[in-house]
Coordinates of C-alpha atoms in Angstrom, one line a residue:
M44 CA 50.1 -144.2 -23.0
S45 CA 52.0 -147.4 -23.2
D46 CA 54.2 -149.0 -25.8
E47 CA 52.3 -152.3 -25.3
N48 CA 49.1 -152.8 -23.4
I49 CA 47.0 -155.7 -22.4
I50 CA 43.2 -155.7 -22.0
V51 CA 41.2 -158.3 -20.1
K52 CA 37.9 -159.7 -21.5
R53 CA 34.8 -158.3 -19.8
N54 CA 37.0 -156.3 -17.4
G55 CA 39.0 -153.7 -19.3
T56 CA 37.3 -151.0 -21.3
I57 CA 38.5 -148.0 -23.2
F58 CA 35.9 -145.3 -24.2
L59 CA 36.2 -142.0 -26.0
G60 CA 32.9 -141.3 -24.5
G61 CA 31.8 -143.6 -21.6
P62 CA 28.4 -145.1 -21.1
P63 CA 26.9 -142.1 -19.3
L64 CA 27.9 -139.7 -22.0
V65 CA 26.7 -142.1 -24.8
K66 CA 23.3 -142.4 -23.0
A67 CA 23.0 -138.7 -22.7
S68 CA 24.0 -138.1 -26.3
T69 CA 22.3 -140.9 -28.2
G70 CA 20.0 -142.6 -25.7
E71 CA 21.9 -145.9 -26.1
E72 CA 22.1 -147.9 -22.8
F73 CA 25.4 -149.6 -22.0
V74 CA 25.6 -149.5 -18.2
C75 CA 23.6 -152.5 -17.2
D76 CA 24.5 -154.9 -20.0
P77 CA 28.1 -156.2 -19.9
C78 CA 27.8 -157.4 -23.5
L79 CA 26.9 -153.9 -24.7
R80 CA 29.8 -152.4 -22.7
E81 CA 32.1 -154.8 -24.5
D82 CA 30.6 -153.7 -27.8
L83 CA 31.2 -150.1 -27.0
G84 CA 34.9 -150.4 -25.9
G85 CA 35.8 -153.8 -24.6
A86 CA 38.7 -156.2 -25.2
D87 CA 37.4 -157.7 -28.4
V88 CA 36.7 -154.4 -30.0
H89 CA 40.1 -152.9 -29.2
T90 CA 42.2 -155.9 -30.1
S91 CA 40.5 -156.9 -33.3
K92 CA 38.8 -153.8 -34.8
S93 CA 40.3 -150.6 -33.5
G94 CA 43.8 -151.7 -32.7
V95 CA 43.9 -149.5 -29.6
A96 CA 45.0 -152.4 -27.4
D97 CA 47.7 -155.0 -28.3
H98 CA 47.0 -158.1 -26.3
F99 CA 43.7 -159.9 -25.4
A100 CA 43.6 -161.7 -22.1
E101 CA 40.7 -164.0 -21.1
N102 CA 41.3 -163.3 -17.4
E103 CA 43.7 -161.6 -14.9
P104 CA 46.1 -164.5 -14.5
Q105 CA 46.6 -164.7 -18.2
A106 CA 47.1 -160.9 -18.4
L107 CA 49.9 -161.2 -15.7
A108 CA 51.6 -164.0 -17.7
M109 CA 51.4 -161.7 -20.8
C110 CA 53.1 -159.0 -18.8
R111 CA 56.0 -161.3 -18.1
E112 CA 56.3 -162.1 -21.8
V113 CA 56.3 -158.3 -22.7
L114 CA 59.0 -157.6 -20.1
K115 CA 61.3 -160.3 -21.6
Y116 CA 61.8 -158.1 -24.6
T117 CA 62.2 -154.6 -23.0
G118 CA 66.0 -154.8 -22.5
G119 CA 68.3 -154.8 -19.5
H120 CA 70.4 -152.2 -17.7
D121 CA 74.0 -153.2 -18.4
A122 CA 75.5 -150.0 -20.0
A123 CA 78.6 -152.0 -21.1
L124 CA 76.5 -154.0 -23.6
P125 CA 74.3 -153.0 -26.5
E126 CA 70.6 -153.3 -25.5
A127 CA 69.9 -156.2 -27.9
L128 CA 72.8 -158.2 -26.4
Q129 CA 71.3 -157.6 -23.0
L130 CA 68.4 -159.7 -24.2
H131 CA 70.7 -162.6 -25.4
V132 CA 69.7 -165.9 -23.8
E133 CA 71.1 -169.5 -23.9
P134 CA 70.4 -171.0 -27.3
E135 CA 67.6 -173.6 -27.5
E136 CA 66.5 -175.8 -30.4
P137 CA 63.0 -175.4 -31.7
L138 CA 60.4 -177.8 -30.4
L139 CA 59.3 -178.5 -33.9
D140 CA 61.5 -180.2 -36.6
A141 CA 63.0 -178.0 -39.3
E142 CA 62.7 -181.0 -41.7
E143 CA 59.0 -180.4 -41.7
L144 CA 59.5 -177.1 -43.5
L145 CA 59.7 -179.0 -46.8
G146 CA 56.1 -180.2 -46.3
I147 CA 54.7 -176.9 -45.0
I148 CA 55.8 -174.7 -47.9
P149 CA 54.0 -175.7 -51.1
E150 CA 55.7 -176.2 -54.4
D151 CA 53.1 -174.1 -56.1
N152 CA 53.9 -170.4 -55.4
S153 CA 50.3 -169.4 -55.9
K154 CA 49.2 -171.4 -52.8
A155 CA 49.2 -169.7 -49.4
F156 CA 50.6 -171.3 -46.2
E157 CA 50.5 -170.5 -42.5
V158 CA 53.6 -168.5 -41.7
R159 CA 53.4 -169.2 -38.0
Q160 CA 54.2 -172.8 -38.8
V161 CA 57.4 -171.7 -40.4
I162 CA 58.3 -169.4 -37.4
A163 CA 57.8 -172.3 -35.0
R164 CA 60.5 -174.2 -36.8
L165 CA 63.0 -171.3 -36.8
V166 CA 62.9 -169.8 -33.3
D167 CA 64.3 -171.0 -30.0
G168 CA 61.9 -173.3 -28.2
S169 CA 59.3 -172.5 -30.9
R170 CA 58.3 -169.6 -28.6
F171 CA 56.9 -166.6 -30.3
H172 CA 55.5 -163.5 -28.4
E173 CA 53.0 -162.3 -31.0
F174 CA 52.1 -158.6 -31.1
K175 CA 48.5 -157.5 -31.9
A176 CA 47.6 -161.1 -32.9
R177 CA 43.9 -160.3 -33.4
Y178 CA 44.4 -157.1 -35.4
G179 CA 45.6 -156.7 -39.0
V180 CA 45.8 -160.5 -39.2
T181 CA 47.4 -160.7 -42.6
L182 CA 50.6 -159.4 -41.1
V183 CA 52.2 -161.4 -38.3
C184 CA 54.5 -159.5 -35.9
G185 CA 56.2 -160.6 -32.7
F186 CA 59.4 -161.2 -30.7
A187 CA 61.5 -164.4 -30.5
H188 CA 65.1 -165.6 -30.1
I189 CA 67.2 -167.3 -32.8
H190 CA 70.4 -169.0 -31.5
G191 CA 69.9 -167.0 -28.3
Y192 CA 69.7 -163.6 -30.2
P193 CA 66.5 -161.5 -29.9
V194 CA 64.7 -160.7 -33.1
G195 CA 61.5 -158.9 -34.1
I196 CA 59.8 -160.9 -36.8
V197 CA 57.6 -159.3 -39.5
A198 CA 55.9 -161.8 -41.8
N199 CA 53.0 -161.3 -44.1
N200 CA 50.3 -164.0 -44.0
G201 CA 48.2 -163.0 -46.8
I202 CA 47.3 -159.8 -48.7
L203 CA 48.2 -156.7 -46.7
F204 CA 45.6 -154.1 -45.9
G205 CA 45.6 -150.7 -44.2
E206 CA 45.4 -152.1 -40.7
S207 CA 48.2 -154.5 -41.4
A208 CA 50.4 -151.7 -42.5
Q209 CA 49.6 -149.7 -39.3
K210 CA 50.4 -152.7 -37.2
G211 CA 53.7 -153.2 -39.0
A212 CA 54.7 -149.6 -38.5
H213 CA 53.9 -149.7 -34.8
F214 CA 55.9 -152.9 -34.4
V215 CA 59.0 -151.7 -36.4
Q216 CA 59.1 -148.6 -34.2
L217 CA 59.0 -150.8 -31.1
C218 CA 61.9 -152.8 -32.3
G219 CA 63.8 -149.6 -33.2
Q220 CA 63.2 -148.2 -29.7
R221 CA 64.4 -151.4 -28.1
K222 CA 67.3 -151.8 -30.5
I223 CA 66.2 -155.3 -31.6
P224 CA 67.1 -156.5 -35.1
L225 CA 64.3 -157.2 -37.5
L226 CA 63.7 -160.4 -39.5
F227 CA 61.4 -160.1 -42.5
L228 CA 59.7 -163.3 -43.8
Q229 CA 58.1 -162.9 -47.2
N230 CA 55.1 -165.0 -47.8
I231 CA 53.7 -163.6 -51.0
T232 CA 51.5 -165.7 -53.2
G233 CA 51.3 -163.2 -56.0
F234 CA 47.7 -164.3 -56.9
M235 CA 44.2 -164.0 -55.6
V236 CA 43.4 -167.7 -55.1
G237 CA 40.1 -169.3 -54.4
K238 CA 37.1 -170.9 -56.2
A239 CA 35.5 -167.6 -57.2
Y240 CA 38.6 -166.2 -58.8
E241 CA 39.5 -169.5 -60.5
N242 CA 35.9 -170.0 -61.8
S243 CA 35.7 -166.4 -63.2
G244 CA 38.9 -166.7 -65.3
I245 CA 39.5 -163.0 -64.4
A246 CA 43.1 -162.9 -65.9
R247 CA 41.9 -164.3 -69.3
D248 CA 38.8 -162.0 -69.4
G249 CA 40.8 -159.0 -68.4
A250 CA 43.3 -159.6 -71.2
K251 CA 40.5 -160.0 -73.7
M252 CA 38.9 -156.8 -72.7
V253 CA 42.0 -154.7 -72.9
N254 CA 43.0 -156.1 -76.4
A255 CA 39.4 -155.7 -77.7
D256 CA 39.4 -152.0 -76.8
Q257 CA 42.7 -151.5 -78.7
L258 CA 41.5 -153.5 -81.8
K259 CA 38.2 -151.6 -81.9
R260 CA 40.0 -148.3 -82.1
Q261 CA 42.1 -149.6 -84.9
G262 CA 39.1 -150.9 -86.8
K263 CA 40.3 -154.5 -86.6
A264 CA 38.4 -157.7 -85.7
A265 CA 38.7 -159.1 -82.2
M266 CA 41.4 -161.7 -81.5
T267 CA 40.6 -165.4 -81.7
E268 CA 41.5 -167.7 -78.7
K269 CA 44.7 -168.8 -80.6
E270 CA 45.7 -165.3 -81.4
L271 CA 45.2 -164.2 -77.8
S272 CA 47.2 -167.2 -76.6
D273 CA 50.1 -166.4 -79.0
F274 CA 50.0 -162.7 -77.9
K275 CA 50.3 -163.6 -74.2
K276 CA 52.9 -166.4 -74.7
P277 CA 56.1 -164.2 -74.7
T278 CA 55.0 -162.3 -71.6
L279 CA 54.1 -165.4 -69.7
E280 CA 57.5 -167.0 -70.6
K281 CA 59.3 -163.9 -69.4
Y282 CA 57.5 -164.0 -66.1
E283 CA 58.2 -167.7 -65.8
A284 CA 61.9 -167.3 -66.4
E285 CA 62.5 -164.1 -64.4
G286 CA 60.3 -165.1 -61.5
S287 CA 62.8 -167.9 -60.7
A288 CA 65.0 -167.5 -57.6
Y289 CA 68.0 -168.4 -59.7
H290 CA 67.3 -165.5 -62.0
S291 CA 67.5 -162.9 -59.2
T292 CA 70.4 -164.5 -57.3
S293 CA 72.5 -164.8 -60.5
R294 CA 72.3 -161.0 -60.8
L295 CA 73.4 -160.5 -57.1
W296 CA 70.0 -159.1 -56.2
D297 CA 70.1 -161.2 -53.0
D298 CA 72.8 -162.9 -50.9
G299 CA 72.1 -166.4 -52.1
I300 CA 69.8 -169.4 -52.1
I301 CA 69.7 -171.7 -49.1
D302 CA 68.0 -175.0 -48.2
P303 CA 64.8 -174.0 -46.2
R304 CA 66.0 -176.4 -43.5
D305 CA 69.2 -174.4 -43.0
T306 CA 67.3 -171.1 -42.4
R307 CA 67.6 -171.0 -38.7
H308 CA 71.4 -171.7 -38.7
V309 CA 72.0 -169.1 -41.5
L310 CA 70.0 -166.5 -39.5
G311 CA 72.0 -167.4 -36.4
R312 CA 75.3 -166.7 -38.1
C313 CA 74.0 -163.4 -39.5
L314 CA 72.9 -162.3 -36.1
R315 CA 76.2 -163.3 -34.6
V316 CA 78.1 -161.2 -37.2
C317 CA 75.7 -158.2 -36.8
S318 CA 76.1 -158.3 -33.0
R319 CA 79.9 -157.6 -33.4
S320 CA 79.3 -154.4 -35.3
P321 CA 80.0 -151.2 -33.3
G322 CA 76.7 -149.8 -34.5
Y323 CA 74.6 -152.9 -33.6
G324 CA 71.2 -151.8 -32.3
S325 CA 71.8 -148.1 -32.8
T326 CA 68.7 -146.0 -33.3
G327 CA 67.2 -142.6 -33.0
A328 CA 65.8 -141.3 -29.8
Y329 CA 62.0 -141.3 -30.3
G330 CA 59.0 -142.8 -28.6
V331 CA 56.5 -145.1 -30.2
F332 CA 53.7 -143.4 -32.1
R333 CA 50.6 -145.4 -31.3
M334 CA 47.7 -145.6 -33.8

């Protein structure tokens, strides 16, 4: 019944049917064994598998510290200010150097990288209050400040799956309810990387299969390796050219290309401009629809 909830390891439990009901229905015994109670509806299950709980705490003191973090981003009570500005704090430089971004992000776009390392070099004090950190792990969501302005960050950290989408929807609704602007960080490799995929040559084999079906229907011989290479060349060249950031920005599909090291300062200016808008932080009146 809460927008965000915290569950403590080996203490908090959430059951659709508690241990007595489970025992009566199925004969499974959960009452005497704490490990089995955890398996039925403990902190690990609900923060990593079901998504029912949002934050995993090892103990009560850690849970209380998490409560303080949650409350930092729930807004104030000054009616004269938009809610997001009520969360404005004194700007603070990240603890980690933005120059290191050039080493974190690989030149090869097909290689994945850890997006939290990028976030730590953009946000004030390198502090990031992550939301549902153990659930839908290929999408990273959380609250932070940039140049003192609060932001909700949504960043994919791999291929997105169903639970990642549910987590993202929940988090975006939270930000809408609290009138906190959203920052999207795109970390899309575009390819399935790894030894198995590289060794299988799936792209090459897939192209061969498709073309061999077409040629067979036409009563023609299958393509040779050279013919196949010549056939794919124009398409690959088109992808190479139009996949460039310069191609999209020259057509005004985005607002420009920046040096990665300037990201924090550009975002700070954008947030400053947005905060002056009369509609800054406006949203519809609805609650958060939990999963």
